[in-house]
Tab-separated table of C-alpha atoms in Angstrom:
chain	number	residue	atom	x	y	z
A	1	MET	CA	62.113	97.899	98.812
A	2	LYS	CA	63.289	97.866	102.437
A	3	ALA	CA	61.545	94.529	102.976
A	4	GLU	CA	63.370	93.068	99.959
A	5	HIS	CA	66.694	94.275	101.321
A	6	ALA	CA	65.858	92.793	104.715
A	7	ALA	CA	65.037	89.456	103.075
A	8	LEU	CA	68.318	89.471	101.208
A	9	ARG	CA	70.303	90.431	104.283
A	10	ALA	CA	72.593	87.645	105.538
A	11	PRO	CA	71.785	85.914	108.863
A	12	PRO	CA	73.573	87.446	111.923
A	13	GLY	CA	75.969	84.485	112.236
A	14	ARG	CA	76.929	84.663	108.588
A	15	SER	CA	77.406	88.441	108.804
A	16	LEU	CA	79.701	88.078	111.822
A	17	TYR	CA	81.740	85.393	110.038
A	18	ARG	CA	82.206	87.667	107.006
A	19	ARG	CA	83.566	90.394	109.279
A	20	ILE	CA	86.138	88.182	110.982
A	21	GLU	CA	87.063	85.708	108.208
A	22	LYS	CA	89.938	87.852	106.943
A	23	PHE	CA	91.557	87.722	110.409
A	24	ILE	CA	91.346	83.934	110.879
A	25	VAL	CA	94.514	82.951	108.995
A	26	PRO	CA	96.687	85.760	110.479
A	27	PHE	CA	95.447	84.865	113.976
A	28	LEU	CA	96.312	81.179	113.466
A	29	ILE	CA	99.769	82.043	112.110
A	30	LEU	CA	100.543	84.373	115.023
A	31	GLY	CA	99.212	81.868	117.568
A	32	GLY	CA	101.272	79.021	116.114
A	33	TRP	CA	104.345	81.253	115.930
A	34	GLU	CA	103.935	82.338	119.595
A	35	ILE	CA	103.578	78.721	120.761
A	36	PHE	CA	106.527	77.495	118.683
A	37	SER	CA	108.781	80.341	119.821
A	38	ARG	CA	108.021	79.756	123.494
A	39	SER	CA	108.350	75.963	123.188
A	40	GLY	CA	112.150	76.177	123.463
A	41	ILE	CA	112.826	74.260	120.237
A	42	LEU	CA	114.743	77.324	119.057
A	43	PRO	CA	116.287	80.017	121.308
A	44	GLN	CA	113.925	82.990	121.567
A	45	ALA	CA	116.842	85.257	120.671
A	46	LEU	CA	116.864	83.635	117.202
A	47	LEU	CA	113.090	83.492	116.768
A	48	PRO	CA	111.403	86.136	118.955
A	49	ALA	CA	107.751	85.544	119.751
A	50	PRO	CA	105.166	87.933	118.248
A	51	SER	CA	104.615	89.442	121.704
A	52	GLN	CA	108.341	90.327	121.930
A	53	VAL	CA	108.285	91.767	118.422
A	54	LEU	CA	105.235	93.834	119.351
A	55	ILE	CA	107.008	95.282	122.418
A	56	ALA	CA	110.076	96.240	120.368
A	57	TRP	CA	107.885	97.641	117.584
A	58	ALA	CA	105.857	99.716	120.070
A	59	ASP	CA	109.052	101.240	121.465
A	60	TRP	CA	110.362	101.897	117.969
A	61	VAL	CA	107.131	103.770	117.200
A	62	PHE	CA	106.170	105.411	120.523
A	63	GLU	CA	109.411	105.347	122.582
A	64	THR	CA	107.656	103.423	125.372
A	65	ASP	CA	110.488	101.834	127.384
A	66	GLY	CA	113.738	102.227	125.436
A	67	ASN	CA	113.661	98.533	124.521
A	68	SER	CA	114.771	99.210	120.951
A	69	GLN	CA	117.639	101.453	122.182
A	70	MET	CA	119.028	103.645	119.369
A	71	TYR	CA	115.866	103.166	117.250
A	72	SER	CA	113.483	104.162	120.044
A	73	GLY	CA	110.825	106.607	118.853
A	74	LYS	CA	112.271	106.909	115.334
A	75	TRP	CA	109.807	104.751	113.395
A	76	ILE	CA	107.954	107.627	111.762
A	77	SER	CA	111.134	109.301	110.515
A	78	ASP	CA	112.422	105.940	109.227
A	79	VAL	CA	109.159	105.203	107.407
A	80	LEU	CA	109.010	108.724	105.961
A	81	ALA	CA	112.577	108.377	104.659
A	82	SER	CA	111.699	105.096	102.921
A	83	ALA	CA	108.340	106.372	101.662
A	84	THR	CA	109.976	109.453	100.146
A	85	ARG	CA	112.343	107.266	98.112
A	86	VAL	CA	109.611	104.831	97.150
A	87	PHE	CA	107.141	107.421	95.913
A	88	SER	CA	109.821	109.517	94.181
A	89	GLY	CA	111.024	106.537	92.135
A	90	PHE	CA	107.485	105.231	91.662
A	91	LEU	CA	106.203	108.599	90.421
A	92	ILE	CA	109.036	108.912	87.889
A	93	ALA	CA	108.470	105.304	86.748
A	94	THR	CA	104.722	105.935	86.426
A	95	THR	CA	105.196	109.047	84.311
A	96	VAL	CA	107.845	107.556	82.028
A	97	GLY	CA	106.309	104.080	81.903
A	98	ILE	CA	102.798	105.233	80.930
A	99	ALA	CA	104.071	107.718	78.331
A	100	ALA	CA	106.449	105.163	76.787
A	101	GLY	CA	103.845	102.391	76.962
A	102	ILE	CA	101.235	104.456	75.118
A	103	ALA	CA	103.770	105.473	72.455
A	104	ILE	CA	104.978	101.889	71.925
A	105	GLY	CA	101.485	100.423	71.977
A	106	TRP	CA	100.074	103.019	69.597
A	107	SER	CA	102.899	103.447	67.061
A	108	LYS	CA	104.481	100.578	65.123
A	109	THR	CA	107.471	102.784	64.353
A	110	VAL	CA	108.162	103.561	68.011
A	111	GLU	CA	107.670	99.895	68.872
A	112	LYS	CA	110.265	98.775	66.301
A	113	LEU	CA	112.727	101.413	67.502
A	114	PHE	CA	112.550	100.820	71.253
A	115	GLU	CA	111.145	97.377	72.001
A	116	PRO	CA	114.351	95.348	71.262
A	117	THR	CA	116.339	97.580	73.628
A	118	LEU	CA	113.700	97.474	76.351
A	119	GLN	CA	113.271	93.702	76.065
A	120	THR	CA	117.054	93.327	76.422
A	121	LEU	CA	117.155	95.510	79.541
A	122	ARG	CA	114.036	94.003	81.128
A	123	PRO	CA	115.527	90.618	82.217
A	124	ILE	CA	118.357	92.362	84.114
A	125	PRO	CA	117.436	92.209	87.835
A	126	PRO	CA	117.124	95.692	89.388
A	127	VAL	CA	119.624	94.708	92.115
A	128	ALA	CA	122.242	94.173	89.387
A	129	TRP	CA	122.187	97.952	88.890
A	130	ILE	CA	123.375	98.620	92.461
A	131	PRO	CA	127.121	98.932	91.659
A	132	LEU	CA	126.479	101.308	88.761
A	133	ALA	CA	123.905	103.254	90.777
A	134	ILE	CA	126.445	103.854	93.555
A	135	ILE	CA	129.139	104.828	91.049
A	136	TRP	CA	126.819	107.217	89.216
A	137	PHE	CA	124.952	108.747	92.177
A	138	GLY	CA	127.095	108.070	95.275
A	139	ILE	CA	125.753	107.099	98.719
A	140	ALA	CA	122.522	109.038	99.198
A	141	ASN	CA	118.888	109.092	98.102
A	142	LYS	CA	119.578	109.176	94.366
A	143	PRO	CA	120.786	105.565	93.952
A	144	ALA	CA	117.810	104.328	96.001
A	145	ILE	CA	115.365	106.327	93.866
A	146	PHE	CA	117.063	105.023	90.736
A	147	LEU	CA	116.704	101.405	91.888
A	148	VAL	CA	113.048	101.962	92.784
A	149	PHE	CA	112.550	103.406	89.318
A	150	MET	CA	114.198	100.380	87.690
A	151	GLY	CA	112.036	98.010	89.710
A	152	SER	CA	108.786	99.864	88.949
A	153	PHE	CA	109.273	100.917	85.351
A	154	PHE	CA	108.888	97.644	83.452
A	155	PRO	CA	105.658	96.404	85.099
A	156	ILE	CA	104.021	99.770	84.330
A	157	LEU	CA	105.434	99.866	80.793
A	158	LEU	CA	104.319	96.336	79.849
A	159	SER	CA	100.873	96.753	81.388
A	160	THR	CA	100.350	100.015	79.513
A	161	ILE	CA	101.450	98.473	76.198
A	162	HIS	CA	99.057	95.579	76.788
A	163	GLY	CA	96.211	97.951	77.630
A	164	VAL	CA	96.745	100.058	74.507
A	165	LYS	CA	97.127	97.083	72.170
A	166	THR	CA	93.969	95.396	73.434
A	167	CYS	CA	91.795	98.485	72.953
A	168	ASP	CA	88.596	97.587	71.060
A	169	ARG	CA	89.078	98.316	67.334
A	170	ASN	CA	85.365	98.948	66.882
A	171	LEU	CA	85.578	101.855	69.311
A	172	LEU	CA	88.505	103.300	67.366
A	173	ARG	CA	86.656	102.912	64.059
A	174	ALA	CA	83.599	104.607	65.541
A	175	GLY	CA	85.738	107.454	66.876
A	176	ALA	CA	87.488	107.876	63.522
A	177	MET	CA	84.157	107.890	61.671
A	178	CYS	CA	83.012	110.709	63.945
A	179	GLY	CA	85.996	112.754	62.834
A	180	GLY	CA	88.307	112.124	65.781
A	181	SER	CA	91.980	112.864	65.237
A	182	SER	CA	94.718	110.524	66.487
A	183	ARG	CA	95.220	112.762	69.496
A	184	MET	CA	91.503	112.688	70.340
A	185	LEU	CA	91.327	108.911	69.895
A	186	LEU	CA	94.270	108.480	72.246
A	187	ARG	CA	92.837	110.817	74.843
A	188	HIS	CA	89.171	109.802	74.799
A	189	ILE	CA	89.256	106.114	73.779
A	190	VAL	CA	92.654	104.443	74.044
A	191	PHE	CA	93.802	105.861	77.373
A	192	PRO	CA	90.519	105.182	79.237
A	193	ALA	CA	90.399	101.671	77.749
A	194	ALA	CA	93.978	101.010	78.896
A	195	LEU	CA	93.412	102.247	82.461
A	196	PRO	CA	92.489	98.824	83.956
A	197	SER	CA	95.759	97.332	82.641
A	198	ILE	CA	97.705	100.400	83.762
A	199	PHE	CA	96.357	100.110	87.297
A	200	SER	CA	97.231	96.410	87.372
A	201	GLY	CA	100.792	97.387	86.471
A	202	LEU	CA	100.819	100.100	89.139
A	203	ARG	CA	99.791	97.575	91.811
A	204	ILE	CA	102.622	95.226	90.829
A	205	ALA	CA	105.056	98.129	90.579
A	206	VAL	CA	104.349	99.594	94.016
A	207	GLY	CA	105.194	96.241	95.634
A	208	SER	CA	108.436	96.100	93.663
A	209	ALA	CA	109.156	99.689	94.688
A	210	TRP	CA	109.046	98.823	98.395
A	211	MET	CA	111.210	95.739	97.854
A	212	LEU	CA	113.829	97.702	95.937
A	213	SER	CA	113.774	100.542	98.460
A	214	VAL	CA	114.714	98.122	101.234
A	215	THR	CA	117.446	96.571	99.092
A	216	ALA	CA	118.887	99.990	98.299
A	217	GLU	CA	118.805	101.108	101.933
A	218	MET	CA	120.778	98.046	102.939
A	219	VAL	CA	123.746	99.011	100.781
A	220	ALA	CA	123.531	102.609	99.597
A	221	VAL	CA	121.688	104.691	102.222
A	222	LYS	CA	122.069	105.263	105.969
A	223	SER	CA	118.423	105.827	106.882
A	224	GLY	CA	115.011	104.269	106.382
A	225	VAL	CA	113.331	101.002	107.348
A	226	GLY	CA	115.678	98.902	105.205
A	227	TYR	CA	118.697	100.433	106.921
A	228	VAL	CA	117.194	99.718	110.368
A	229	LEU	CA	116.522	96.112	109.310
A	230	TRP	CA	120.099	95.541	108.201
A	231	ASP	CA	121.681	97.502	111.068
A	232	SER	CA	119.655	95.672	113.748
A	233	TYR	CA	120.757	92.372	112.171
A	234	TYR	CA	124.376	93.254	112.998
A	235	PHE	CA	123.374	93.908	116.638
A	236	LEU	CA	121.480	90.574	116.826
A	237	ARG	CA	118.172	92.389	117.454
A	238	TYR	CA	115.997	89.982	115.517
A	239	ASP	CA	112.851	91.347	117.161
A	240	ILE	CA	113.531	94.685	115.438
A	241	VAL	CA	114.451	92.876	112.226
A	242	ILE	CA	110.997	91.270	112.223
A	243	ALA	CA	109.357	94.558	113.237
A	244	ALA	CA	111.068	96.205	110.246
A	245	MET	CA	109.814	93.426	107.963
A	246	CYS	CA	106.281	93.900	109.306
A	247	SER	CA	106.583	97.676	108.791
A	248	ILE	CA	107.535	97.142	105.147
A	249	GLY	CA	104.619	94.771	104.668
A	250	LEU	CA	102.255	97.257	106.311
A	251	MET	CA	103.422	100.140	104.116
A	252	GLY	CA	103.172	97.975	101.005
A	253	PHE	CA	99.626	96.984	101.982
A	254	LEU	CA	98.606	100.615	102.548
A	255	SER	CA	100.175	101.701	99.254
A	256	ASP	CA	98.286	98.989	97.385
A	257	ALA	CA	95.056	99.925	99.176
A	258	LEU	CA	95.515	103.553	98.097
A	259	ILE	CA	95.954	102.517	94.448
A	260	ARG	CA	92.892	100.251	94.647
A	261	LYS	CA	90.846	103.127	96.084
A	262	ILE	CA	91.905	105.448	93.261
A	263	PHE	CA	91.205	102.617	90.784
A	264	ALA	CA	87.689	102.109	92.167
A	265	ARG	CA	86.934	105.824	92.004
A	266	LEU	CA	88.235	106.371	88.458
A	267	LEU	CA	86.827	103.161	86.981
A	268	ARG	CA	83.357	102.910	88.460
A	269	TRP	CA	82.032	101.871	85.033
A	270	GLN	CA	84.224	98.782	85.074
A	271	HIS	CA	83.639	97.968	88.729
A	272	ALA	CA	79.890	97.679	88.069
A	273	THR	CA	80.318	95.099	85.293
A	274	THR	CA	83.005	92.763	86.617
A	275	LEU	CA	83.376	89.794	88.936
A	276	GLN	CA	84.894	92.175	91.507
A	277	SER	CA	81.563	93.972	91.865
A	278	LYS	CA	79.789	90.639	92.390
A	279	GLU	CA	82.212	89.781	95.209
A	280	GLY	CA	81.634	93.178	96.780
């Protein structure tokens, strides 16, 4: 068995390439950006080089040299403030979206009652709710959480409805023939079958949640990464603006990775029978 594995093992050069291939494009982008910024075509104050952004970001995180001034050493508290809003709104949207999606997907009556209203609300951009959110909740965390909820709710809802509606009818017939009640069919057949669609919706929703959190912090909150981004723009600190953008991207990436890890653990049965498992 070990000999077979050794035979199937990739050559050393190929193995090394697989380890570094994911870093090739980012490295080329950063290298081109550094060269362009230092070429003098644009003032470096308008387009800071990655090395300058890294220095400002390091001070924002570790308080290294005071380069980022009022933001120095406050990165963790800023990220925690944003993450609290994101995961509060995302958790509420997940709970409501999955429950509503299962009800609408399972019951024709519930679908007829609620779908026209939801389909009317869905095209309204979440940012259009900002004035009402401020009027209803004031300037604090609540309007930001509300906007995150609005941005996350519909992707989760639609994915859950799709997952429930595409559940295999043969499985439901088999469950009913074995004496399963509607509640048992929902719990043991429909919900597990809908989980892949639900997780797809969660991955889309968590990205929307971070985007809406930043939008809300620009106008309705005085803390968080979005607030730092907008505030540093007024002080012409574009290196911190870019560092804030990178921080948001990093947190979005980590959030998505966490959902994918949970997905892989809960749905091992699907992972072993899909193209994803073939790609490793």
